[in-house]
Short mmCIF file of C-alpha atoms in Angstrom, two decimals:
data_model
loop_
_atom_site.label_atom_id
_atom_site.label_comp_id
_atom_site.label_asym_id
_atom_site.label_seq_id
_atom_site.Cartn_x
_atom_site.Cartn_y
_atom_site.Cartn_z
CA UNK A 193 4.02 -69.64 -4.29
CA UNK A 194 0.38 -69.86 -6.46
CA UNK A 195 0.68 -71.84 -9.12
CA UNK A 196 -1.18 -71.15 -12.50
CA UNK A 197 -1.02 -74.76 -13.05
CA UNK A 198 -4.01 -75.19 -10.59
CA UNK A 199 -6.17 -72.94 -12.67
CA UNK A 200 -8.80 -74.78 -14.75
CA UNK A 201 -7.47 -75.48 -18.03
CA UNK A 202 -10.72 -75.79 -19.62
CA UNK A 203 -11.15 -72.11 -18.04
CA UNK A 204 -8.47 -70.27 -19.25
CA UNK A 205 -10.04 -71.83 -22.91
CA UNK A 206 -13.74 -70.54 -22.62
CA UNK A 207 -14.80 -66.72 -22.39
CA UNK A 208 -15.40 -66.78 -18.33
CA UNK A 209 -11.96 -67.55 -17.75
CA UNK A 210 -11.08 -64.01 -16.39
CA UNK A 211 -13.99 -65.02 -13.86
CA UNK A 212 -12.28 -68.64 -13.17
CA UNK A 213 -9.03 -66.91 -12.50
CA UNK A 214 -10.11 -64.65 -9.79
CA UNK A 215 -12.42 -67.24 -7.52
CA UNK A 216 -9.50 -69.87 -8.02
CA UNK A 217 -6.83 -67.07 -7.05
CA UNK A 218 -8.99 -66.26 -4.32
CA UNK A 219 -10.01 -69.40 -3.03
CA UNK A 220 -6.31 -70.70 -2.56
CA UNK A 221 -5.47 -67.15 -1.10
CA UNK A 222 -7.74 -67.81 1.65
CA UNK A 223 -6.40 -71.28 2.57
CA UNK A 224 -2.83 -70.36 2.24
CA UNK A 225 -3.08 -66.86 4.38
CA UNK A 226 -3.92 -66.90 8.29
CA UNK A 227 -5.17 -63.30 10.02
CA UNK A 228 -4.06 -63.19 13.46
CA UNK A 229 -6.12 -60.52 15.62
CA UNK A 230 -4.71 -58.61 18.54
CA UNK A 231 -6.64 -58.91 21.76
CA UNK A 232 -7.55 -55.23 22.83
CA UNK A 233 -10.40 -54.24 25.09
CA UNK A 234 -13.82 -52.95 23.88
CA UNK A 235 -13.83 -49.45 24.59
CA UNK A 236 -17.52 -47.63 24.85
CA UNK A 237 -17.13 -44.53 22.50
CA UNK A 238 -19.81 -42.08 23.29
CA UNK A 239 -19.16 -39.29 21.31
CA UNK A 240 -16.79 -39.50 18.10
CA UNK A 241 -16.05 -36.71 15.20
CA UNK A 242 -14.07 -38.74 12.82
CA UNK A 243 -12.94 -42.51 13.02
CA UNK A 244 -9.78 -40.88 11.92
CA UNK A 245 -9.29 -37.78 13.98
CA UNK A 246 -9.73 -40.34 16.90
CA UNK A 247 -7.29 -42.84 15.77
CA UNK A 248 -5.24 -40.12 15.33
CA UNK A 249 -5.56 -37.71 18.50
CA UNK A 250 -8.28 -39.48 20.70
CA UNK A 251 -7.23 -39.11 24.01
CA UNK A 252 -9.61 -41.90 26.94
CA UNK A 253 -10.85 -40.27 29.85
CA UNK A 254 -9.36 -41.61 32.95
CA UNK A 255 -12.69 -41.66 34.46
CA UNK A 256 -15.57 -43.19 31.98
CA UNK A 257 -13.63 -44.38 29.38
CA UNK A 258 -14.64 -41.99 26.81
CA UNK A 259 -12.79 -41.11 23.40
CA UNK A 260 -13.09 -37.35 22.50
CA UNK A 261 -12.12 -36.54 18.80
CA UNK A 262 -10.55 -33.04 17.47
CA UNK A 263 -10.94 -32.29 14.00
CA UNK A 264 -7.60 -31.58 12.34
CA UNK A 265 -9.21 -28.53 10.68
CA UNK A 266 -10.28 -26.90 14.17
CA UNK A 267 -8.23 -28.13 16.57
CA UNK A 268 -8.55 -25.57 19.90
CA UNK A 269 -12.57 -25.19 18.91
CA UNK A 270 -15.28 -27.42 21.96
CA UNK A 271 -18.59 -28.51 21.20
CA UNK A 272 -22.01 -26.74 22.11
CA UNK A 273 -25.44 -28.14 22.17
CA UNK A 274 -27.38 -25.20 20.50
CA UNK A 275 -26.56 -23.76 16.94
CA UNK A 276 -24.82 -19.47 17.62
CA UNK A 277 -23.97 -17.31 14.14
CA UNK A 278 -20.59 -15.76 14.90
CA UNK A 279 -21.63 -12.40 13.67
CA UNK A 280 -19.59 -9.13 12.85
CA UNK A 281 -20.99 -6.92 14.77
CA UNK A 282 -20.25 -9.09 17.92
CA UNK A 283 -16.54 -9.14 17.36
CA UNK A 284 -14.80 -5.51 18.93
CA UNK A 285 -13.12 -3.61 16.38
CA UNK A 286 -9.20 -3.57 16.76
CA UNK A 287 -8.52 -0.12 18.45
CA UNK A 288 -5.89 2.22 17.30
CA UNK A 289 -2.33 2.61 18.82
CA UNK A 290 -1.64 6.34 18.98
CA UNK A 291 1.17 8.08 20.87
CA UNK A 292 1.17 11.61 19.86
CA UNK A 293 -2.41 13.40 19.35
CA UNK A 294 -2.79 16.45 17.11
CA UNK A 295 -1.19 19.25 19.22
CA UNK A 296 1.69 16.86 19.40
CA UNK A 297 1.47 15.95 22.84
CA UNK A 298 1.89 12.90 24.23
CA UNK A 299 -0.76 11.04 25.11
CA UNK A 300 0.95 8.54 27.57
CA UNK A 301 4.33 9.32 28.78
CA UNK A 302 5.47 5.45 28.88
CA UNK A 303 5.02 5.07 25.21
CA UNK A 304 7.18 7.72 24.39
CA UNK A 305 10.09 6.61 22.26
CA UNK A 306 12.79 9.01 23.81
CA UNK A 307 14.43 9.31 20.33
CA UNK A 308 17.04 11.99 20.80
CA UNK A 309 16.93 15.24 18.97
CA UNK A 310 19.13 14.81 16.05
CA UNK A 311 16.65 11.83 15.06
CA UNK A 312 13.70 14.04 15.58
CA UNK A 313 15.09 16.12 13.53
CA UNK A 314 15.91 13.75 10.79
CA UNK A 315 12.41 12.33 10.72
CA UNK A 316 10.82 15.77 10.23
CA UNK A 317 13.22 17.23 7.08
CA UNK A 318 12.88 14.12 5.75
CA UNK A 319 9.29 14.44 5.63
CA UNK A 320 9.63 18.08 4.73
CA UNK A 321 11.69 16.94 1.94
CA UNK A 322 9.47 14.31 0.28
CA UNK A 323 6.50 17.01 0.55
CA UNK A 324 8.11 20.10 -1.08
CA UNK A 325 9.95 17.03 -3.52
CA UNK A 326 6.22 16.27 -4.26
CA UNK A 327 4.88 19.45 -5.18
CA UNK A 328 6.89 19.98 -7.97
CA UNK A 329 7.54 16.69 -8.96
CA UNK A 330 3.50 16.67 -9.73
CA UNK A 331 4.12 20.40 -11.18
CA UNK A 332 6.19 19.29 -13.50
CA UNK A 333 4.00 16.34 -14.59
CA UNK A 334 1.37 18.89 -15.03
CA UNK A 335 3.75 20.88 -17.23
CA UNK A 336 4.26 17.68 -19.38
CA UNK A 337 7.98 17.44 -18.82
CA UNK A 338 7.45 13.79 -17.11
CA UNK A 339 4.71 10.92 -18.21
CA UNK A 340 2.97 10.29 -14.54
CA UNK A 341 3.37 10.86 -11.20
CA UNK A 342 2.01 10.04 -7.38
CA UNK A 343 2.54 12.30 -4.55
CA UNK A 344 2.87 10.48 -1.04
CA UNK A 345 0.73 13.88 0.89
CA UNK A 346 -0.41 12.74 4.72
CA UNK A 347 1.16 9.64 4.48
CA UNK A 348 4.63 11.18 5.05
CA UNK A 349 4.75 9.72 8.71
CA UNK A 350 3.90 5.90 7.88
CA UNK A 351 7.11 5.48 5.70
CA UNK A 352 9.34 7.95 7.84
CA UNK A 353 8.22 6.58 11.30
CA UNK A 354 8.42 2.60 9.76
CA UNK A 355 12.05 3.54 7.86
CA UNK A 356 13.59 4.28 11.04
CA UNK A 357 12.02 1.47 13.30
CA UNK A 358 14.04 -1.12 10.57
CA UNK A 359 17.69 -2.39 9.97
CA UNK A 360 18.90 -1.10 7.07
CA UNK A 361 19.51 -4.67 5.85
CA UNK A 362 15.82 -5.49 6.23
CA UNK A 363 14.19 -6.02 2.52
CA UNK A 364 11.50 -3.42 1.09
CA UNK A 365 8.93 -4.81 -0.87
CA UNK A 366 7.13 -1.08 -1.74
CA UNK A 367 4.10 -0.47 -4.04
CA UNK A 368 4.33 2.99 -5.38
CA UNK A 369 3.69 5.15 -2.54
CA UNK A 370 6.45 4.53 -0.02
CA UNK A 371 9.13 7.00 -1.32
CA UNK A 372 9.97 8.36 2.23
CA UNK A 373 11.14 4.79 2.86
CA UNK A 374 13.94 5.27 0.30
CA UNK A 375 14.52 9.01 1.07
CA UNK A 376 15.35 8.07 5.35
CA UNK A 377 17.78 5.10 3.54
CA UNK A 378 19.29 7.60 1.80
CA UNK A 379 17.86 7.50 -1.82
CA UNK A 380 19.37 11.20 -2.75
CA UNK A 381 17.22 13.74 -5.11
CA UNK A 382 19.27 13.09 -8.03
CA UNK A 383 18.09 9.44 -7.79
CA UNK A 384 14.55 10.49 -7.27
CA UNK A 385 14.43 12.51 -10.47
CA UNK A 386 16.12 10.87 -12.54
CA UNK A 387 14.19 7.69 -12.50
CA UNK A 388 11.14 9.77 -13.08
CA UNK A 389 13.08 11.32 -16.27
CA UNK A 390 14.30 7.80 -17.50
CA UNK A 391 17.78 8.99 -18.26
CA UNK A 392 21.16 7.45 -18.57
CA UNK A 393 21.83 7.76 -15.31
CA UNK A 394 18.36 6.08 -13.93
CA UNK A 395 18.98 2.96 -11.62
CA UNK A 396 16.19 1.34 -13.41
CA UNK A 397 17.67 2.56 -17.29
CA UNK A 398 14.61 3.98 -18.07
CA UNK A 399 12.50 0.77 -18.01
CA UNK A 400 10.14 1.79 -15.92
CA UNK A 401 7.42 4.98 -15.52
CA UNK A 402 7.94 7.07 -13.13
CA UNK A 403 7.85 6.72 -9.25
CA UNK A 404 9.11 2.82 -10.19
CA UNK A 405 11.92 3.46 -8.27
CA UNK A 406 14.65 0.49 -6.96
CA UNK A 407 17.97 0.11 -5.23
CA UNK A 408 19.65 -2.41 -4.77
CA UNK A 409 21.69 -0.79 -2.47
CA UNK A 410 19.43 -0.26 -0.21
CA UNK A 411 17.34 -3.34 -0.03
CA UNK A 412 14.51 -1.69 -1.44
CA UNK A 413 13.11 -4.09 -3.93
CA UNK A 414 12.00 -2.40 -7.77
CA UNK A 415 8.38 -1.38 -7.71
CA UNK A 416 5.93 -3.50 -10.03
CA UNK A 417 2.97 -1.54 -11.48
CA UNK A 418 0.75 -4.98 -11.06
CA UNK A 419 -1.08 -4.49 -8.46
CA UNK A 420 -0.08 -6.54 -4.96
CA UNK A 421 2.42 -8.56 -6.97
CA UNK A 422 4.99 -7.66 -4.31
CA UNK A 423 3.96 -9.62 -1.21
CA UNK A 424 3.56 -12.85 -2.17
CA UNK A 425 7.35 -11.98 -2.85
CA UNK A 426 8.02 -10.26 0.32
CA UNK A 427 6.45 -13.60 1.90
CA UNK A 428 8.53 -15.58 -0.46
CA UNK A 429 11.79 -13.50 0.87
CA UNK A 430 11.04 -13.54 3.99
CA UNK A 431 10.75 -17.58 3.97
CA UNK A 432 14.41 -17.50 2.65
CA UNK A 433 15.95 -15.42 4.98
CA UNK A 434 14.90 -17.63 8.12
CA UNK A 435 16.24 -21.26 6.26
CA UNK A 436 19.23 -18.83 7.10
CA UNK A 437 21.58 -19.36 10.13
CA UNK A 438 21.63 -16.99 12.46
CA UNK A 439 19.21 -15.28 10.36
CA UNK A 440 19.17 -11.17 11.79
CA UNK A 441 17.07 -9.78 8.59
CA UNK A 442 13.00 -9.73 8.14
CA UNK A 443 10.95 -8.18 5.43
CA UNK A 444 8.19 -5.69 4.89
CA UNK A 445 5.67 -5.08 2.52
CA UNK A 446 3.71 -2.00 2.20
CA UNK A 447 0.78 -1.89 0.06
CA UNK A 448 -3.02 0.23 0.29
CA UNK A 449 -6.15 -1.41 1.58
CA UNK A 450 -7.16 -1.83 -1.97
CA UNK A 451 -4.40 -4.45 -2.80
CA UNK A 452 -5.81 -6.17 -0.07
CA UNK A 453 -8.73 -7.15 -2.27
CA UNK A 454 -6.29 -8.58 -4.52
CA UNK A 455 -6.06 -12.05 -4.49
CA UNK A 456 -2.07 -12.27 -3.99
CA UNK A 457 -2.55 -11.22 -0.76
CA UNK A 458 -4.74 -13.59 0.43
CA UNK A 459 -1.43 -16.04 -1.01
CA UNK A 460 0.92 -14.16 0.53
CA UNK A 461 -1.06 -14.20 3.91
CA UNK A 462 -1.52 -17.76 4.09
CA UNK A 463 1.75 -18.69 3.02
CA UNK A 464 3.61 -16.56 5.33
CA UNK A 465 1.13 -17.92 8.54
CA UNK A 466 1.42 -21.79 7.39
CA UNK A 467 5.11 -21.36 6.64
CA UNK A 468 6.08 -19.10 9.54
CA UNK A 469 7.56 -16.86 7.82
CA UNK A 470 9.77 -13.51 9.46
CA UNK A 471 7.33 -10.66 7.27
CA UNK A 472 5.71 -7.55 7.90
CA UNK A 473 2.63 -7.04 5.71
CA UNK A 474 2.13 -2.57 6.15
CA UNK A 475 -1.02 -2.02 5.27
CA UNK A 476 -1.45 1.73 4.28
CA UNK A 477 -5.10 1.83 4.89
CA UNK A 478 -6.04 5.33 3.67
CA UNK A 479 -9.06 5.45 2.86
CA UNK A 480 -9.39 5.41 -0.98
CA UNK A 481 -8.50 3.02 -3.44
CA UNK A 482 -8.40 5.83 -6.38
CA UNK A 483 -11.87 6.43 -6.19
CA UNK A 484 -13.34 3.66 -4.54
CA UNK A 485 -13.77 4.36 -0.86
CA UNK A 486 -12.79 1.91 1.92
CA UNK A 487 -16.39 1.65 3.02
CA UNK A 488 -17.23 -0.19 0.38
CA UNK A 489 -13.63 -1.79 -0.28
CA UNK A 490 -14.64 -4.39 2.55
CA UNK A 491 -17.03 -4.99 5.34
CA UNK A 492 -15.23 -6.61 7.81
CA UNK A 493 -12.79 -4.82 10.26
CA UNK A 494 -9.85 -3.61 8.17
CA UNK A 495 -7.15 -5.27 7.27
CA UNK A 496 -6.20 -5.80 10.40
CA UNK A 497 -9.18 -7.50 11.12
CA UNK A 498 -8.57 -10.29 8.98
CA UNK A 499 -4.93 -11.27 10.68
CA UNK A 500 -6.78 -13.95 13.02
CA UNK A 501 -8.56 -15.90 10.26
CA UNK A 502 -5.08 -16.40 9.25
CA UNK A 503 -3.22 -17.29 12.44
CA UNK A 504 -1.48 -14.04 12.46
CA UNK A 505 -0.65 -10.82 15.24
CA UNK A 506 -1.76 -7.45 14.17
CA UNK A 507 -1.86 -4.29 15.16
CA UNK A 508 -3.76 -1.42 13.52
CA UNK A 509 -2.11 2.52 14.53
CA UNK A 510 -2.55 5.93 13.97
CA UNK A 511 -0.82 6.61 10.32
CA UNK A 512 -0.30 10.28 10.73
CA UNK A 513 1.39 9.56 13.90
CA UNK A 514 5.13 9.24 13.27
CA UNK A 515 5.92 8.15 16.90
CA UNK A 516 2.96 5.52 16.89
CA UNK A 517 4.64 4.21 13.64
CA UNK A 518 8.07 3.89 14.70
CA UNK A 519 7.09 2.19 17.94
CA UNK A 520 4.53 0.14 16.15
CA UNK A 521 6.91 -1.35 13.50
CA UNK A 522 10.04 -1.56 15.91
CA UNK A 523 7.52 -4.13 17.61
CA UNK A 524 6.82 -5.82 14.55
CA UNK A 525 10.40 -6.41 13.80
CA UNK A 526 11.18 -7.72 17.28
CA UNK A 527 8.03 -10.39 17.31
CA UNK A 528 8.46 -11.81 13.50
CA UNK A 529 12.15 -12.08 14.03
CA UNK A 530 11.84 -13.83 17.57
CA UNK A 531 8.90 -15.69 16.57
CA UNK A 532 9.70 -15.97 13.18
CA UNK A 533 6.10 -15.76 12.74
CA UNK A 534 4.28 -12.67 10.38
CA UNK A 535 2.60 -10.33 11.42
CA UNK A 536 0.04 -7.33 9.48
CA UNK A 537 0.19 -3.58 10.47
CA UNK A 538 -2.32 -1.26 9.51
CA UNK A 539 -1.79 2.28 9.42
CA UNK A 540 -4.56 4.56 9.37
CA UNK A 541 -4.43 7.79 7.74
CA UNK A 542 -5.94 9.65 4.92
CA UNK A 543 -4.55 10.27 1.35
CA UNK A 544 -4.56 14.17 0.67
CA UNK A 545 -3.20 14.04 -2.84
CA UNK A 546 -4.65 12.67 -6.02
CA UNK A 547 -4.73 8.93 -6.63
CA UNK A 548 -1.86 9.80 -9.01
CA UNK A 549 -1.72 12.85 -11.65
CA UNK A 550 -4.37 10.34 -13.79
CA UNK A 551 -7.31 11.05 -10.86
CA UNK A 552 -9.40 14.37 -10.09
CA UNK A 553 -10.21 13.57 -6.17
CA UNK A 554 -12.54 16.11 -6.29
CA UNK A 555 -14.94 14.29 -8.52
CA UNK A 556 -15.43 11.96 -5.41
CA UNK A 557 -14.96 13.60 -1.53
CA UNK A 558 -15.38 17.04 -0.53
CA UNK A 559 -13.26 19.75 -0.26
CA UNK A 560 -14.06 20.11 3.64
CA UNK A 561 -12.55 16.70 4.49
CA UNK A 562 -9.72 17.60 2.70
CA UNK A 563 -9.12 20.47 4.71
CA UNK A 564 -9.05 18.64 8.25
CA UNK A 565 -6.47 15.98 7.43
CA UNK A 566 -4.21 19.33 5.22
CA UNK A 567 -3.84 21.29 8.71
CA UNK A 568 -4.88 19.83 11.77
CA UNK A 569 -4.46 15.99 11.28
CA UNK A 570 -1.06 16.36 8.86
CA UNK A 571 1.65 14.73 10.05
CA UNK A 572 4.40 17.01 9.79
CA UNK A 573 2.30 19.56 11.63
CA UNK A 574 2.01 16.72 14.46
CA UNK A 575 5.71 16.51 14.75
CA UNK A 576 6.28 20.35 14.30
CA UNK A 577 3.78 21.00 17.48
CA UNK A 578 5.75 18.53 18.98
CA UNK A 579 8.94 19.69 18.59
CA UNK A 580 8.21 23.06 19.18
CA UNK A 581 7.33 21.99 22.60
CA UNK A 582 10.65 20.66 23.14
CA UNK A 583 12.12 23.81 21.82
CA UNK A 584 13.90 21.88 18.92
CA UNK A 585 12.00 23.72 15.70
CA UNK A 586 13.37 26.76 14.53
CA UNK A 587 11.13 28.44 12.03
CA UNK A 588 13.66 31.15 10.68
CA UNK A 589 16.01 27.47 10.12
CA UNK A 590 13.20 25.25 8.72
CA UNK A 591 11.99 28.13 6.31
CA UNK A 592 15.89 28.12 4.48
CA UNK A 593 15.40 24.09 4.63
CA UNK A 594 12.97 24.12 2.83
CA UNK A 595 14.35 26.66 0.05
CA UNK A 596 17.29 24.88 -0.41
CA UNK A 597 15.40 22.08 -1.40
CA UNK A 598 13.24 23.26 -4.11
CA UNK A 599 16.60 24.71 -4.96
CA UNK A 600 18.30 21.43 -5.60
CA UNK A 601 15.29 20.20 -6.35
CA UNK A 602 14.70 22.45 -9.42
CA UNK A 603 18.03 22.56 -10.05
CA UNK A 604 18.25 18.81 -10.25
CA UNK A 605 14.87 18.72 -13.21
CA UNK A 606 17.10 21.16 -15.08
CA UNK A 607 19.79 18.54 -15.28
CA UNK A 608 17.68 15.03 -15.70
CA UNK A 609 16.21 16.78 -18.52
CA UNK A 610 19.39 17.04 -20.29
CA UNK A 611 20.75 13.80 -19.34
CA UNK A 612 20.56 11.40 -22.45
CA UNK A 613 17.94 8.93 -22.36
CA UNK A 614 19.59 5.05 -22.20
CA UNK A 615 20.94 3.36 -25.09
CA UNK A 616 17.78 1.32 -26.79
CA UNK A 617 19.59 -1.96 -26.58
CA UNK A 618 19.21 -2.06 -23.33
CA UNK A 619 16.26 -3.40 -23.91
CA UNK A 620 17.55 -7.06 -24.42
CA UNK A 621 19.60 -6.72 -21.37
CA UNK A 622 19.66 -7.89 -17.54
CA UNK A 623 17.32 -10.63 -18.87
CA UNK A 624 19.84 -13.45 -18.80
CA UNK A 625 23.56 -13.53 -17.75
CA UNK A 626 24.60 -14.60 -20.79
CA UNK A 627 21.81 -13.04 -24.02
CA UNK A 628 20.04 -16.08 -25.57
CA UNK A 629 20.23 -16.39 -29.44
CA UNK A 630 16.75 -15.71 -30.25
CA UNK A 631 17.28 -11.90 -28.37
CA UNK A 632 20.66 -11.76 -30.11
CA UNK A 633 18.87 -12.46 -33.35
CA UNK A 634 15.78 -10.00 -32.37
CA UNK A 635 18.60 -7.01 -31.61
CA UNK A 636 20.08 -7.59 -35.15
CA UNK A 637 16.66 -7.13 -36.93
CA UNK A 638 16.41 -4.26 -34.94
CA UNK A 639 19.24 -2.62 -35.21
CA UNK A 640 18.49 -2.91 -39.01
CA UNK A 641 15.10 -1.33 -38.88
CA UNK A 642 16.52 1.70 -36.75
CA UNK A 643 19.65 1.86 -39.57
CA UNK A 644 17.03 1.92 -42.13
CA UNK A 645 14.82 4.12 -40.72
CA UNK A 646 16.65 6.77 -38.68
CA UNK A 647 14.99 9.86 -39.74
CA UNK A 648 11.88 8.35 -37.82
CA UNK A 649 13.46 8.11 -34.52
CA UNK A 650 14.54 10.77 -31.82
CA UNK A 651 18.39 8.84 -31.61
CA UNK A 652 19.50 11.94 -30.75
CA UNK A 653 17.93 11.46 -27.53
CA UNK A 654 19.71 8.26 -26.33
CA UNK A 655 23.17 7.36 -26.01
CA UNK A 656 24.62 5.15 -28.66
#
């Protein structure tokens, strides 16, 4: 023990006694405290990154004696003697993955995924069903019976082909143009139209716009409007499903190549690499971000392109290709579940439609293009070439398909309309499981003002 007592007394009384204190302390520190030194040999270091890095991970030649250092930040990258820029144009662009061409043959017999006929089948009225479901849907819009709408037109195959390739129990983070996801799940017309209505009998209550759609259901996560909010939650998901035993469930996230510029992804892609996480990040990479083309979106190579900077697999395919999407995203599923690793897709196609019924594409690409990716390139044609081939398309049967779905279709807008709208106070729901007193308090007021003011409202319109 240090006693105080040794401490100059006429110290501690004058102004330099802080001083006095801290030689004294030191002083008998140094005669009560003995350092004892290991004996370890000299070792000649000859070429050192970090006095850390080769504490930590220096590994001595058996031969000379030499330490070599790895930085932690760059561990699998060796030394050169001459500065070289790692440029663009020197790294090979990430090909693209295509099984069926245009005339729907295949292009190499081994990638073929022998899906029977019934499944064939399925994929192609299911595509056929979100297309004619489009058309009017936007028709309508036009006609001012619903607020907004997005029509999903060439990009039919990417959610079709990816649907089917997943376990129904796999989580869908969408955006806002992935409704062929929900329609192979089995999301039914009446679901469809009635979110876009915002009736009683919406999933959603009416709280969102149109083509918000959700089910819980079937795994398919409520679109946000917020652009690429969804997969830092997909990532987030995905992290929570493999702390699971015996975890048999991954996620996927679809979003454009303009989210991509958001930064959320660039959290959601470093999170799910760092943290391992079972996720597949579905990059629709279409070509347009509303207006903005993808030329000047980004420079690099895709979206795909940027999966190595993170540490991740990737694999870029052809969009309009429902075969190359199914085989493409049954791969996916296999690797982030065995790996538990993520992975990014990129699916390259070409968005027909409008933006959304807010956007005139006309203003911004030529007609021409258009035309090309409408006929030739579309990928129901693809599959119908295909199947025709087979002898599994009947024209005569496909024509009364697609009848009876503008039928039920139609018939189904007649009905939504008519449907009341929900009951207002449903806006303080679903919040909280039990309502907090300040929305209790805010519903009263309400419920006031609307009492008071009725003749100013449409109540009519929404069930009481």
């Amino acid at each position: 023990m240090l006693a105080l007592s040794s401490l100059s007394t006429r110290a501690l009384r004058t102004g330099g006694w802080k001083m006095s204190f801290l030689r004294t302390f030191g002083n008998v520190l140094c005669r009560q405290t003995s350092f004892v030194r290991s004996a370890r040999p000299i070792v000649s270091v000859k070429s050192l990154s970090s006095d850390t890095a080769t504490q930590q991970q220096g590994q001595q030649s058996a031969s000379n004696g030499t330490l070599h250092a790895k930085f932690p930040g760059a561990l699998e990258a060796s030394f050169v003697t001459s500065p070289k820029l790692s440029l663009p144009e020197s790294i090979e662009p990430i090909p693209i993955y295509r099984v069926m061409n245009s005339e729907g043959m295949i292009d190499d017999p081994s990638q073929e995924p022998n899906l029977d006929q019934t499944t064939v089948k399925k994929m192609f009225r299911d595509m056929v069903l979100l297309n004619t479901m489009d058309k009017i849907l936007y028709e309508s819009q036009r006609q001012g019976r619903i607020s907004f709408y997005m029509t999903n037109f060439g990009e039919e195959a990417s959610h079709i082909g990816s649907a089917a390739a997943l376990s129904p129990e796999d989580w869908v983070y969408g955006q806002y143009r992935e409704a062929g996801v929900l329609v192979w799940r089995g999301f039914t017309i009446s679901d469809f139209i009635n979110q876009c209505y915002g009736n009683a009998e919406d999933l959603g209550k009416g709280r969102q716009m149109p083509v918000h759609y959700g089910s819980r259901k079937l795994n398919f996560v409520t679109i946000s409007s917020p652009l690429g909010t969804q997969i830092p939650q997909a990532a987030g998901a995905a992290y929570a499903f493999k702390l699971q035993p015996n975890n048999q469930r991954c996620v996927i996230t679809y979003f454009g190549e303009g989210a991509a510029s958001e930064g959320d992804t660039h959290a959601a892609f470093n999170f799910a690499a760092t943290l391992d996480c079972p996720v597949i990040f579905f990059c629709r990479n279409n070509g347009f971000a509303i207006s903005t083309p993808s030329k000047e979106q980004y420079r690099g190579d895709g979206i795909a392109g940027r999966a190595a900077g993170y540490g991740m697999a990737a694999l870029r395919f052809d969009g309009t290709d429902v075969f190359a999407t199914y085989n493409a995203t049954k791969l996916a599923r296999e690797y982030v579940l065995r790996e538990n690793k993520p992975i990014i897709l990129e699916a390259m196609a070409y968005r027909i439609g409008h933006h959304s019924t807010s956007d005139d594409s006309t203003a911004y690409r030529p007609a021409e293009e258009l035309e090309v990716w409408n006929t030739v390139e579309h990928p129901i044609t693809k599959l119908k070439h295909y199947m025709l081939q087979r002898g599994w398309f009947d024209e005569n049967e496909e024509n009364e398909f697609v009848k009876s779905i503008r039928k039920q279709v139609l018939s189904q807008i007649n009905q939504s309309e008519r449907i009341l709208k929900p009951d207002w106070r449903e806006l303080f729901q679903d919040v909280y499981a039990e309502m907090p007193t300040h929305l209790k308090e805010q519903m009263r007021s309400m419920e006031e003002h609307v009492a008071q003011h009725r003749e100013h409202y449409p109540l009519k319109d929404f069930k009481q």
